[in-house]
mmCIF file of C-alpha atoms and ligand atoms in Angstrom:
data_model
loop_
_atom_site.group_PDB
_atom_site.id
_atom_site.type_symbol
_atom_site.label_atom_id
_atom_site.label_comp_id
_atom_site.label_asym_id
_atom_site.label_seq_id
_atom_site.Cartn_x
_atom_site.Cartn_y
_atom_site.Cartn_z
ATOM 1 C CA MET A 1 0.000 0.000 0.000
ATOM 2 C CA SER A 2 1.363 3.437 -0.893
ATOM 3 C CA ILE A 3 1.621 6.184 1.741
ATOM 4 C CA GLN A 4 -1.149 8.049 -0.124
ATOM 5 C CA GLU A 5 -3.457 5.061 0.180
ATOM 6 C CA LEU A 6 -2.575 4.550 3.820
ATOM 7 C CA ASN A 7 -3.171 8.230 4.460
ATOM 8 C CA SER A 8 -6.643 7.922 2.895
ATOM 9 C CA LYS A 9 -7.369 5.069 5.309
ATOM 10 C CA PHE A 10 -6.113 7.244 8.144
ATOM 11 C CA ILE A 11 -8.502 10.054 7.171
ATOM 12 C CA GLU A 12 -11.328 7.520 6.830
ATOM 13 C CA GLN A 13 -10.583 6.274 10.346
ATOM 14 C CA TYR A 14 -9.968 9.569 12.124
ATOM 15 C CA GLY A 15 -11.159 12.411 9.864
ATOM 16 C CA GLU A 16 -9.354 15.591 8.808
ATOM 17 C CA SER A 17 -7.394 17.779 11.203
ATOM 18 C CA THR A 18 -5.121 20.830 11.041
ATOM 19 C CA GLU A 19 -2.455 18.926 12.984
ATOM 20 C CA GLU A 20 0.441 17.462 10.993
ATOM 21 C CA ALA A 21 0.486 13.683 10.513
ATOM 22 C CA ARG A 22 3.928 12.046 10.472
ATOM 23 C CA VAL A 23 4.853 8.698 8.942
ATOM 24 C CA PHE A 24 7.311 6.192 10.394
ATOM 25 C CA TYR A 25 8.471 2.763 9.268
ATOM 26 C CA ALA A 26 10.286 -0.254 10.733
ATOM 27 C CA PRO A 27 11.143 -3.482 8.864
ATOM 28 C CA GLY A 28 10.958 -7.176 9.722
ATOM 29 C CA ARG A 29 14.150 -9.210 10.090
ATOM 30 C CA VAL A 30 15.781 -12.540 9.337
ATOM 31 C CA ASN A 31 18.871 -14.152 10.854
ATOM 32 C CA LEU A 32 21.203 -15.085 7.986
ATOM 33 C CA ILE A 33 23.633 -17.309 9.896
ATOM 34 C CA GLY A 34 24.757 -17.834 13.514
ATOM 35 C CA GLU A 35 22.094 -19.926 15.241
ATOM 36 C CA HIS A 36 21.931 -20.816 18.935
ATOM 37 C CA LEU A 37 24.988 -18.695 19.575
ATOM 38 C CA ASP A 38 23.418 -15.764 21.425
ATOM 39 C CA TYR A 39 23.403 -17.534 24.799
ATOM 40 C CA ASN A 40 26.878 -18.925 24.162
ATOM 41 C CA GLY A 41 28.633 -15.584 23.794
ATOM 42 C CA GLY A 42 28.733 -15.852 20.012
ATOM 43 C CA TYR A 43 27.592 -13.722 17.118
ATOM 44 C CA VAL A 44 24.309 -13.523 15.310
ATOM 45 C CA PHE A 45 24.120 -12.140 11.769
ATOM 46 C CA PRO A 46 20.639 -10.768 11.070
ATOM 47 C CA ALA A 47 19.464 -8.351 8.388
ATOM 48 C CA ALA A 48 16.488 -6.010 8.156
ATOM 49 C CA LEU A 49 14.020 -6.945 5.428
ATOM 50 C CA ASP A 50 12.754 -4.566 2.772
ATOM 51 C CA PHE A 51 9.200 -4.665 4.073
ATOM 52 C CA GLY A 52 7.734 -3.926 7.465
ATOM 53 C CA THR A 53 5.301 -1.860 9.496
ATOM 54 C CA THR A 54 4.264 1.692 8.663
ATOM 55 C CA LEU A 55 2.747 4.004 11.278
ATOM 56 C CA ILE A 56 0.873 7.236 10.676
ATOM 57 C CA VAL A 57 0.531 9.289 13.845
ATOM 58 C CA ARG A 58 -1.114 12.670 14.428
ATOM 59 C CA PRO A 59 -1.641 14.686 17.640
ATOM 60 C CA ARG A 60 -5.226 15.225 18.836
ATOM 61 C CA SER A 61 -6.715 18.247 20.533
ATOM 62 C CA ASP A 62 -8.102 16.126 23.385
ATOM 63 C CA SER A 63 -6.488 13.563 25.696
ATOM 64 C CA LYS A 64 -7.356 10.324 23.851
ATOM 65 C CA VAL A 65 -4.758 7.995 22.371
ATOM 66 C CA GLN A 66 -6.445 5.989 19.620
ATOM 67 C CA PHE A 67 -5.062 2.805 18.110
ATOM 68 C CA ALA A 68 -6.062 1.190 14.822
ATOM 69 C CA SER A 69 -4.381 -1.266 12.450
ATOM 70 C CA THR A 70 -5.174 -2.234 8.873
ATOM 71 C CA ASN A 71 -4.294 -5.805 9.922
ATOM 72 C CA PHE A 72 -6.746 -6.251 12.804
ATOM 73 C CA PRO A 73 -10.320 -5.067 13.384
ATOM 74 C CA TYR A 74 -9.706 -4.330 17.081
ATOM 75 C CA THR A 75 -9.330 -0.628 17.926
ATOM 76 C CA ALA A 76 -8.769 1.157 21.244
ATOM 77 C CA SER A 77 -9.241 4.657 22.597
ATOM 78 C CA ILE A 78 -7.403 5.254 25.870
ATOM 79 C CA ASP A 79 -6.948 8.488 27.844
ATOM 80 C CA TYR A 80 -3.245 9.312 27.872
ATOM 81 C CA SER A 81 -3.232 9.334 31.696
ATOM 82 C CA GLU A 82 -4.509 5.729 31.629
ATOM 83 C CA ILE A 83 -1.904 4.324 29.256
ATOM 84 C CA GLY A 84 -0.584 0.981 30.514
ATOM 85 C CA LYS A 85 -3.070 0.680 33.373
ATOM 86 C CA ALA A 86 -4.987 -2.237 31.874
ATOM 87 C CA LYS A 87 -3.686 -4.884 29.502
ATOM 88 C CA THR A 88 -6.136 -5.779 26.737
ATOM 89 C CA GLY A 89 -4.720 -9.083 25.514
ATOM 90 C CA GLU A 90 -5.042 -7.539 22.045
ATOM 91 C CA TRP A 91 -2.405 -6.300 19.603
ATOM 92 C CA VAL A 92 -2.489 -2.789 21.145
ATOM 93 C CA ASP A 93 -0.524 -4.195 24.096
ATOM 94 C CA TYR A 94 2.581 -4.062 21.875
ATOM 95 C CA PRO A 95 2.552 -0.296 21.196
ATOM 96 C CA VAL A 96 1.135 0.450 24.658
ATOM 97 C CA GLY A 97 4.015 -1.527 26.221
ATOM 98 C CA VAL A 98 6.425 0.750 24.366
ATOM 99 C CA LEU A 99 4.636 3.887 25.625
ATOM 100 C CA VAL A 100 4.898 2.477 29.163
ATOM 101 C CA GLU A 101 8.654 2.088 28.687
ATOM 102 C CA LEU A 102 8.936 5.656 27.369
ATOM 103 C CA ALA A 103 7.095 6.936 30.451
ATOM 104 C CA LYS A 104 9.671 5.127 32.608
ATOM 105 C CA LYS A 105 12.329 7.118 30.756
ATOM 106 C CA ASN A 106 10.544 10.309 31.798
ATOM 107 C CA LEU A 107 8.861 10.722 28.450
ATOM 108 C CA PRO A 108 5.190 10.323 29.363
ATOM 109 C CA LEU A 109 2.501 11.359 26.892
ATOM 110 C CA SER A 110 0.983 14.747 27.643
ATOM 111 C CA GLY A 111 -1.819 14.657 25.123
ATOM 112 C CA GLY A 112 -3.792 12.553 22.693
ATOM 113 C CA TYR A 113 -2.765 10.992 19.377
ATOM 114 C CA ASP A 114 -4.347 9.070 16.535
ATOM 115 C CA LEU A 115 -2.335 6.068 15.367
ATOM 116 C CA LEU A 116 -2.817 3.841 12.345
ATOM 117 C CA PHE A 117 -0.472 0.893 11.807
ATOM 118 C CA HIS A 118 -0.100 -1.031 8.565
ATOM 119 C CA GLY A 119 1.959 -4.207 8.589
ATOM 120 C CA GLU A 120 3.260 -6.050 5.522
ATOM 121 C CA ILE A 121 4.897 -8.743 7.649
ATOM 122 C CA PRO A 122 2.894 -11.938 8.134
ATOM 123 C CA ASN A 123 2.259 -12.244 11.888
ATOM 124 C CA GLY A 124 3.724 -15.125 13.826
ATOM 125 C CA SER A 125 5.760 -16.362 10.852
ATOM 126 C CA GLY A 126 9.176 -15.764 12.328
ATOM 127 C CA LEU A 127 9.894 -12.470 10.570
ATOM 128 C CA SER A 128 9.323 -10.551 13.788
ATOM 129 C CA SER A 129 6.331 -8.362 13.117
ATOM 130 C CA SER A 130 6.216 -7.836 16.909
ATOM 131 C CA ALA A 131 9.657 -6.229 17.035
ATOM 132 C CA SER A 132 8.694 -4.176 14.002
ATOM 133 C CA ILE A 133 5.544 -2.697 15.585
ATOM 134 C CA GLU A 134 7.389 -2.023 18.853
ATOM 135 C CA VAL A 135 10.363 -0.323 17.266
ATOM 136 C CA VAL A 136 8.271 1.833 14.924
ATOM 137 C CA THR A 137 6.222 2.982 17.921
ATOM 138 C CA GLY A 138 9.307 3.770 20.011
ATOM 139 C CA TYR A 139 11.000 5.700 17.234
ATOM 140 C CA ALA A 140 7.844 7.623 16.349
ATOM 141 C CA PHE A 141 7.121 8.761 19.896
ATOM 142 C CA LEU A 142 10.732 9.625 20.692
ATOM 143 C CA SER A 143 10.634 11.791 17.556
ATOM 144 C CA LEU A 144 7.294 13.365 18.498
ATOM 145 C CA LEU A 145 8.198 13.949 22.156
ATOM 146 C CA GLY A 146 11.611 15.374 21.327
ATOM 147 C CA GLY A 147 13.572 12.508 22.885
ATOM 148 C CA ASP A 148 16.846 11.003 21.723
ATOM 149 C CA THR A 149 16.162 8.619 18.841
ATOM 150 C CA ASP A 150 19.164 6.438 19.632
ATOM 151 C CA THR A 151 18.322 3.198 17.841
ATOM 152 C CA VAL A 152 20.163 0.939 20.296
ATOM 153 C CA GLU A 153 18.132 2.423 23.155
ATOM 154 C CA ILE A 154 14.948 1.988 21.119
ATOM 155 C CA ALA A 155 15.786 -1.683 20.573
ATOM 156 C CA LEU A 156 16.306 -2.172 24.302
ATOM 157 C CA LEU A 157 13.107 -0.452 25.365
ATOM 158 C CA SER A 158 11.159 -2.348 22.713
ATOM 159 C CA GLN A 159 12.539 -5.629 24.027
ATOM 160 C CA ARG A 160 11.523 -4.635 27.573
ATOM 161 C CA ALA A 161 8.027 -3.812 26.305
ATOM 162 C CA GLU A 162 7.730 -7.293 24.784
ATOM 163 C CA ASN A 163 9.257 -9.085 27.803
ATOM 164 C CA GLN A 164 7.557 -7.144 30.570
ATOM 165 C CA TYR A 165 4.317 -5.678 29.238
ATOM 166 C CA VAL A 166 3.284 -8.170 26.576
ATOM 167 C CA GLY A 167 4.914 -10.973 28.562
ATOM 168 C CA VAL A 168 6.796 -12.749 25.773
ATOM 169 C CA ASN A 169 10.338 -13.745 26.557
ATOM 170 C CA SER A 170 12.688 -12.956 23.712
ATOM 171 C CA GLY A 171 16.291 -11.974 23.193
ATOM 172 C CA ILE A 172 17.493 -8.655 21.811
ATOM 173 C CA MET A 173 18.337 -9.730 18.250
ATOM 174 C CA ASP A 174 14.950 -9.007 16.673
ATOM 175 C CA GLN A 175 14.488 -5.496 17.981
ATOM 176 C CA PHE A 176 18.158 -4.745 17.403
ATOM 177 C CA ALA A 177 18.054 -5.746 13.738
ATOM 178 C CA VAL A 178 14.800 -3.902 13.107
ATOM 179 C CA ALA A 179 16.151 -0.735 14.731
ATOM 180 C CA ASN A 180 19.698 -0.757 13.345
ATOM 181 C CA GLY A 181 19.485 -2.440 9.950
ATOM 182 C CA LYS A 182 20.719 -0.788 6.783
ATOM 183 C CA ARG A 183 19.992 -1.406 3.117
ATOM 184 C CA ASP A 184 22.424 -3.953 1.627
ATOM 185 C CA HIS A 185 24.053 -4.631 5.007
ATOM 186 C CA ALA A 186 23.873 -7.442 7.514
ATOM 187 C CA ILE A 187 24.506 -6.831 11.213
ATOM 188 C CA LEU A 188 27.264 -8.654 13.045
ATOM 189 C CA LEU A 189 25.985 -8.555 16.604
ATOM 190 C CA MET A 190 27.202 -9.828 19.948
ATOM 191 C CA CYS A 191 23.963 -10.048 21.894
ATOM 192 C CA ASP A 192 25.533 -9.794 25.367
ATOM 193 C CA THR A 193 27.507 -6.638 24.888
ATOM 194 C CA LEU A 194 25.504 -5.203 21.972
ATOM 195 C CA GLU A 195 28.813 -4.669 20.215
ATOM 196 C CA TYR A 196 27.952 -4.592 16.526
ATOM 197 C CA SER A 197 29.074 -3.661 13.051
ATOM 198 C CA LEU A 198 27.310 -3.293 9.731
ATOM 199 C CA VAL A 199 28.714 -5.651 7.109
ATOM 200 C CA PRO A 200 28.124 -4.797 3.431
ATOM 201 C CA PHE A 201 25.924 -7.486 1.910
ATOM 202 C CA ALA A 202 24.782 -6.468 -1.552
ATOM 203 C CA THR A 203 22.510 -9.289 -2.675
ATOM 204 C CA GLY A 204 22.457 -7.913 -6.236
ATOM 205 C CA ALA A 205 20.674 -10.364 -8.521
ATOM 206 C CA TYR A 206 19.971 -12.661 -5.582
ATOM 207 C CA LYS A 207 16.954 -12.605 -3.302
ATOM 208 C CA LEU A 208 16.433 -13.902 0.164
ATOM 209 C CA VAL A 209 13.572 -16.360 0.017
ATOM 210 C CA ILE A 210 12.115 -17.151 3.397
ATOM 211 C CA GLY A 211 10.125 -20.363 3.546
ATOM 212 C CA ASN A 212 7.634 -20.876 6.339
ATOM 213 C CA THR A 213 7.171 -24.593 7.083
ATOM 214 C CA ASN A 214 3.892 -23.901 8.881
ATOM 215 C CA LYS A 215 4.832 -26.756 11.173
ATOM 216 C CA LYS A 216 3.262 -26.374 14.611
ATOM 217 C CA ARG A 217 6.000 -26.336 17.181
ATOM 218 C CA GLY A 218 5.722 -28.461 20.308
ATOM 219 C CA LEU A 219 7.925 -28.817 23.393
ATOM 220 C CA VAL A 220 10.336 -26.170 22.114
ATOM 221 C CA ASP A 221 11.002 -24.664 25.534
ATOM 222 C CA SER A 222 12.144 -27.876 27.164
ATOM 223 C CA LYS A 223 14.426 -28.730 24.234
ATOM 224 C CA TYR A 224 15.808 -25.212 24.240
ATOM 225 C CA ASN A 225 16.569 -25.446 27.965
ATOM 226 C CA GLU A 226 18.192 -28.826 27.440
ATOM 227 C CA ARG A 227 20.521 -27.359 24.788
ATOM 228 C CA ARG A 228 21.426 -24.502 27.097
ATOM 229 C CA SER A 229 22.331 -26.795 29.961
ATOM 230 C CA GLN A 230 24.344 -29.072 27.654
ATOM 231 C CA CYS A 231 26.334 -26.010 26.567
ATOM 232 C CA GLU A 232 26.904 -25.056 30.212
ATOM 233 C CA GLU A 233 28.113 -28.558 30.909
ATOM 234 C CA ALA A 234 30.559 -28.418 27.995
ATOM 235 C CA LEU A 235 31.788 -25.001 29.088
ATOM 236 C CA ALA A 236 32.425 -26.198 32.654
ATOM 237 C CA ILE A 237 34.576 -29.083 31.353
ATOM 238 C CA LEU A 238 36.492 -26.976 28.827
ATOM 239 C CA LYS A 239 37.086 -24.267 31.428
ATOM 240 C CA GLN A 240 39.199 -26.756 33.383
ATOM 241 C CA GLU A 241 41.455 -26.916 30.319
ATOM 242 C CA VAL A 242 41.266 -23.245 29.364
ATOM 243 C CA PRO A 243 40.547 -21.248 32.549
ATOM 244 C CA SER A 244 40.223 -17.936 30.692
ATOM 245 C CA LEU A 245 37.179 -19.214 28.773
ATOM 246 C CA SER A 246 33.986 -17.438 29.795
ATOM 247 C CA TYR A 247 31.772 -18.543 26.879
ATOM 248 C CA LEU A 248 31.752 -21.589 24.645
ATOM 249 C CA ALA A 249 31.770 -19.517 21.462
ATOM 250 C CA GLU A 250 35.057 -17.884 22.483
ATOM 251 C CA MET A 251 36.832 -21.125 21.717
ATOM 252 C CA LYS A 252 38.481 -21.363 18.308
ATOM 253 C CA PRO A 253 37.974 -24.614 16.327
ATOM 254 C CA GLU A 254 41.696 -25.541 16.605
ATOM 255 C CA GLN A 255 41.565 -25.076 20.363
ATOM 256 C CA PHE A 256 38.387 -27.140 20.521
ATOM 257 C CA GLU A 257 40.068 -30.003 18.650
ATOM 258 C CA LEU A 258 42.807 -30.099 21.282
ATOM 259 C CA HIS A 259 40.432 -30.344 24.225
ATOM 260 C CA GLN A 260 37.184 -31.853 22.956
ATOM 261 C CA HIS A 261 38.130 -35.397 24.056
ATOM 262 C CA LYS A 262 37.719 -34.216 27.666
ATOM 263 C CA ILE A 263 33.964 -34.040 27.084
ATOM 264 C CA ALA A 264 33.001 -37.632 27.779
ATOM 265 C CA ASP A 265 29.337 -37.365 26.757
ATOM 266 C CA GLU A 266 29.185 -37.687 22.985
ATOM 267 C CA THR A 267 25.973 -35.660 22.694
ATOM 268 C CA VAL A 268 27.364 -32.787 24.762
ATOM 269 C CA ARG A 269 30.507 -32.865 22.629
ATOM 270 C CA ARG A 270 28.422 -32.509 19.454
ATOM 271 C CA ARG A 271 26.487 -29.563 20.923
ATOM 272 C CA ALA A 272 29.744 -27.806 21.777
ATOM 273 C CA ARG A 273 31.189 -28.496 18.338
ATOM 274 C CA HIS A 274 28.200 -26.819 16.711
ATOM 275 C CA VAL A 275 28.669 -23.687 18.812
ATOM 276 C CA VAL A 276 32.397 -23.423 18.126
ATOM 277 C CA GLU A 277 32.123 -24.117 14.397
ATOM 278 C CA GLU A 278 28.992 -22.047 13.814
ATOM 279 C CA ASN A 279 30.617 -19.025 15.428
ATOM 280 C CA GLN A 280 33.650 -19.495 13.198
ATOM 281 C CA ARG A 281 31.296 -19.725 10.200
ATOM 282 C CA VAL A 282 29.847 -16.332 11.081
ATOM 283 C CA LEU A 283 33.327 -14.818 11.219
ATOM 284 C CA ASP A 284 34.287 -16.547 7.962
ATOM 285 C CA SER A 285 31.081 -15.208 6.394
ATOM 286 C CA VAL A 286 32.115 -11.665 7.247
ATOM 287 C CA GLU A 287 35.473 -12.323 5.582
ATOM 288 C CA VAL A 288 34.051 -13.710 2.330
ATOM 289 C CA LEU A 289 31.468 -10.928 2.160
ATOM 290 C CA LYS A 290 34.345 -8.443 2.046
ATOM 291 C CA ASN A 291 34.773 -9.735 -1.518
ATOM 292 C CA ASN A 292 31.020 -10.058 -1.924
ATOM 293 C CA ASP A 293 31.525 -13.801 -2.390
ATOM 294 C CA LEU A 294 27.859 -14.786 -2.168
ATOM 295 C CA LYS A 295 28.628 -18.245 -3.515
ATOM 296 C CA GLN A 296 30.866 -19.095 -0.572
ATOM 297 C CA PHE A 297 28.405 -17.493 1.831
ATOM 298 C CA GLY A 298 25.739 -19.803 0.409
ATOM 299 C CA LEU A 299 27.961 -22.820 1.145
ATOM 300 C CA PHE A 300 28.320 -21.609 4.728
ATOM 301 C CA MET A 301 24.519 -21.437 4.951
ATOM 302 C CA ASN A 302 24.341 -25.077 3.846
ATOM 303 C CA ASP A 303 27.007 -26.085 6.394
ATOM 304 C CA SER A 304 25.135 -24.234 9.104
ATOM 305 C CA HIS A 305 22.024 -26.261 8.375
ATOM 306 C CA VAL A 306 23.895 -29.560 8.517
ATOM 307 C CA SER A 307 25.399 -28.572 11.853
ATOM 308 C CA LEU A 308 22.016 -27.567 13.301
ATOM 309 C CA ARG A 309 20.523 -30.808 11.999
ATOM 310 C CA ASP A 310 23.233 -33.302 12.968
ATOM 311 C CA LEU A 311 25.238 -31.740 15.787
ATOM 312 C CA TYR A 312 22.807 -29.458 17.591
ATOM 313 C CA GLU A 313 19.709 -31.445 16.582
ATOM 314 C CA VAL A 314 17.253 -28.567 16.520
ATOM 315 C CA SER A 315 15.976 -29.118 12.983
ATOM 316 C CA CYS A 316 12.995 -31.297 12.094
ATOM 317 C CA GLU A 317 11.736 -33.311 9.131
ATOM 318 C CA GLU A 318 9.855 -30.334 7.656
ATOM 319 C CA LEU A 319 12.827 -27.950 7.835
ATOM 320 C CA ASP A 320 15.131 -30.609 6.400
ATOM 321 C CA VAL A 321 12.780 -31.326 3.486
ATOM 322 C CA MET A 322 12.360 -27.648 2.672
ATOM 323 C CA VAL A 323 16.116 -27.040 2.768
ATOM 324 C CA GLU A 324 16.845 -30.144 0.695
ATOM 325 C CA GLU A 325 14.307 -29.145 -1.973
ATOM 326 C CA ALA A 326 15.615 -25.562 -1.961
ATOM 327 C CA GLN A 327 19.170 -26.762 -2.556
ATOM 328 C CA ARG A 328 17.992 -28.695 -5.634
ATOM 329 C CA ILE A 329 17.068 -25.498 -7.471
ATOM 330 C CA PRO A 330 20.010 -24.458 -9.701
ATOM 331 C CA GLY A 331 19.807 -20.773 -8.757
ATOM 332 C CA THR A 332 20.028 -21.485 -5.015
ATOM 333 C CA LEU A 333 23.394 -20.524 -3.514
ATOM 334 C CA GLY A 334 22.509 -21.767 -0.035
ATOM 335 C CA SER A 335 19.661 -22.694 2.264
ATOM 336 C CA ARG A 336 19.257 -23.284 5.978
ATOM 337 C CA MET A 337 16.805 -23.258 8.823
ATOM 338 C CA THR A 338 16.649 -19.909 10.636
ATOM 339 C CA GLY A 339 15.512 -19.221 14.183
ATOM 340 C CA ALA A 340 15.374 -21.567 17.149
ATOM 341 C CA GLY A 341 14.253 -24.574 15.058
ATOM 342 C CA PHE A 342 11.792 -27.464 15.524
ATOM 343 C CA GLY A 343 9.652 -25.704 12.909
ATOM 344 C CA GLY A 344 9.498 -22.099 11.769
ATOM 345 C CA CYS A 345 11.329 -20.854 8.697
ATOM 346 C CA THR A 346 14.140 -21.531 6.283
ATOM 347 C CA VAL A 347 16.159 -18.845 4.516
ATOM 348 C CA SER A 348 17.643 -19.355 1.071
ATOM 349 C CA LEU A 349 19.724 -17.189 -1.219
ATOM 350 C CA VAL A 350 18.252 -17.568 -4.703
ATOM 351 C CA HIS A 351 18.942 -15.965 -8.094
ATOM 352 C CA GLU A 352 16.057 -13.680 -8.997
ATOM 353 C CA ASP A 353 15.511 -15.494 -12.307
ATOM 354 C CA ASP A 354 14.867 -18.721 -10.391
ATOM 355 C CA VAL A 355 12.676 -17.362 -7.606
ATOM 356 C CA GLU A 356 9.394 -18.195 -9.340
ATOM 357 C CA ARG A 357 10.535 -21.720 -10.089
ATOM 358 C CA PHE A 358 11.869 -22.036 -6.535
ATOM 359 C CA ILE A 359 8.533 -21.150 -4.978
ATOM 360 C CA ARG A 360 6.626 -23.469 -7.294
ATOM 361 C CA GLU A 361 8.911 -26.493 -7.144
ATOM 362 C CA VAL A 362 9.957 -26.299 -3.502
ATOM 363 C CA GLY A 363 6.322 -25.620 -2.556
ATOM 364 C CA GLU A 364 5.032 -28.641 -4.492
ATOM 365 C CA ALA A 365 7.722 -31.025 -3.286
ATOM 366 C CA TYR A 366 7.324 -29.818 0.291
ATOM 367 C CA LYS A 367 3.595 -30.405 0.164
ATOM 368 C CA ALA A 368 4.012 -33.837 -1.415
ATOM 369 C CA ARG A 369 6.596 -34.947 1.116
ATOM 370 C CA THR A 370 5.178 -33.463 4.339
ATOM 371 C CA GLY A 371 1.480 -32.895 3.655
ATOM 372 C CA LEU A 372 1.922 -29.280 4.773
ATOM 373 C CA THR A 373 1.573 -26.134 2.694
ATOM 374 C CA GLY A 374 4.637 -23.943 2.911
ATOM 375 C CA GLU A 375 4.604 -20.199 2.398
ATOM 376 C CA PHE A 376 7.343 -18.151 0.765
ATOM 377 C CA TYR A 377 8.336 -14.521 1.184
ATOM 378 C CA VAL A 378 10.777 -12.903 -1.233
ATOM 379 C CA CYS A 379 12.918 -10.210 0.367
ATOM 380 C CA GLY A 380 15.834 -7.920 -0.103
ATOM 381 C CA ILE A 381 17.807 -6.291 2.695
ATOM 382 C CA GLY A 382 16.332 -2.925 3.611
ATOM 383 C CA ASN A 383 16.759 -0.086 6.085
ATOM 384 C CA GLY A 384 16.072 -0.134 9.795
ATOM 385 C CA VAL A 385 13.552 2.141 11.470
ATOM 386 C CA GLU A 386 13.142 5.597 9.903
ATOM 387 C CA GLU A 387 10.794 8.495 9.367
ATOM 388 C CA LEU A 388 9.289 8.594 5.890
ATOM 389 C CA GLU A 389 8.191 11.558 3.862
ATOM 390 C CA GLY A 390 4.558 12.220 4.794
ATOM 391 C CA VAL A 391 1.692 13.300 2.549
ATOM 392 C CA LYS A 392 1.877 17.024 1.929
HETATM 393 P P1 ADP B 401 6.153 -12.501 14.915
HETATM 394 O O1 ADP B 401 6.909 -11.476 15.700
HETATM 395 O O2 ADP B 401 6.964 -13.728 14.648
HETATM 396 O O3 ADP B 401 5.527 -11.974 13.666
HETATM 397 P P2 ADP B 401 4.527 -12.533 17.289
HETATM 398 O O4 ADP B 401 3.471 -13.457 17.776
HETATM 399 O O5 ADP B 401 5.726 -12.321 18.141
HETATM 400 O O6 ADP B 401 4.941 -13.007 15.828
HETATM 401 O O7 ADP B 401 3.876 -11.095 17.043
HETATM 402 C C1 ADP B 401 2.720 -10.956 16.270
HETATM 403 C C2 ADP B 401 1.763 -10.027 16.966
HETATM 404 O O8 ADP B 401 2.264 -8.667 16.961
HETATM 405 C C3 ADP B 401 0.424 -9.927 16.276
HETATM 406 O O9 ADP B 401 -0.431 -10.995 16.638
HETATM 407 C C4 ADP B 401 -0.078 -8.586 16.783
HETATM 408 O O10 ADP B 401 -0.549 -8.690 18.110
HETATM 409 C C5 ADP B 401 1.202 -7.749 16.811
HETATM 410 N N1 ADP B 401 1.376 -7.029 15.535
HETATM 411 C C6 ADP B 401 2.405 -7.169 14.657
HETATM 412 N N2 ADP B 401 2.227 -6.365 13.575
HETATM 413 C C7 ADP B 401 1.068 -5.704 13.758
HETATM 414 C C8 ADP B 401 0.334 -4.735 12.996
HETATM 415 N N3 ADP B 401 0.755 -4.279 11.821
HETATM 416 N N4 ADP B 401 -0.839 -4.291 13.517
HETATM 417 C C9 ADP B 401 -1.269 -4.723 14.709
HETATM 418 N N5 ADP B 401 -0.623 -5.632 15.450
HETATM 419 C C10 ADP B 401 0.528 -6.124 15.009
HETATM 420 MG MG1 MG B 402 7.685 -11.794 17.681
#
C-alpha cells in the first residue's frame, strides 16, 4: 500500500485535522547465519528486510490515544493518563508496552494521538512483526516527544516492552536488527555486549527467500533449555582446560580439537562443536562478504544447516525437506533453517531469475513430502527504522 493510500485510510478512520500527521516505518528481520549462539557468547548475523510496518501518527486536541491497524479489526481509545493501566490481551498491548517504557524514561505522553499501523509482515511467521511494531512505535514517539532517537536504546526499550508488558520472553536480536538495519548490510551482533558492526551485503541479482514450514511447534522450551544446559556442561569441562574461557563460542575450532576429548558425553561434545564451528562460520562469512563472495556465503549457509541438523539437533523433518528441496534449485546458492528450530522458517539465497521456479517447485515437493503447505516470502535487505516523507 502506498503512503497516499494509507493516508486515505487514516482520514477515513480519524477524519481531517489541522495537525500534521507524520509517517514512520520499521522493517521485519531474518537471521542469515549464527544460530543458537546468542546464549553462548557468540555472534548472530541478522538483516532487516525490505518490508515492514508503517505508522501514521497525528496529535489530537483532546487527551485520547487511539489505536487502529489495517491488519486487525480491534481498535482502542485510551486516555493518555490511563496508558498501561490495563492490559487488553489484544495487539495494542505491543505499542502500549512501548509507551509504558517511554514513560519510565521520563517521556510520558501529555496529550492525545491518533495512530494507524499497517503491517506487511505476516504475523507469527518468524519475521518478527512484533519487534517491528514495537520499534516503529518507540521511534515515532521519541521523535514526536523530542527525545533522543538512539536506535540501540529503542531496541532495548522495545525488548523490555515485549518481555515485561506483553509478557513474551525474547532476546534482543529481533528489535536490534529492526532498529539498526541498513539497506544492503547485515549486522554482526554480539547479543551480550551489543557490540555490533554493519557488514556490506549487496545481494544484487539474488533474493532472500524465506520459507515458512507452517509446522506447529511443540515442546520447544524444554528442548531449548536442554541445549542450554548441555552447553553449560561443555563449558564447565572446557574451562578446566582453558581457565580464561567465559563462553563456549570464544573457543576457536583448533583449540576445541585439542580439548574436545575431555567431554566424555558424545551428545554434549556434538552440541559444543556446533557452537564453536557455527561461530567461526559467522566470522568466515564476514570475511568472504568483504569480496562479496555470495557463492561461498551460500555454502556456509548449507554447512550451518547440517550442523544444526546433525550436531545441535534442533531441525525437524519439515525444515530438512524444505532445505533439501531448496538446494535442488540451480539458482540457489545456499539454504538453511533460521531461528530456534523445531519448525518455523528456512532462509535461502536464490537468483532472482529462479525465484518463481523455486517457490513453485519447492512448494510442491514440500507439500508432497510433508502434507503441509509452505509459504514463501521474497525479500531484499532494507533499512532499519526511519521516518518517511509524509503526505503534503
Ligand atoms: P512474529 O513477531 O513472529 O511476527 P509474534 O506473535 O511475536 O509473531 O507477534 C505478532 C503479533 O504482533 C500480532 O499478533 C499482533 O498482536 C502484533 N502485531 C504485529 N504487527 C502488527 C500490525 N501491523 N498491527 C497490529 N498488530 C501487530
Ligand atoms: Mg515476535
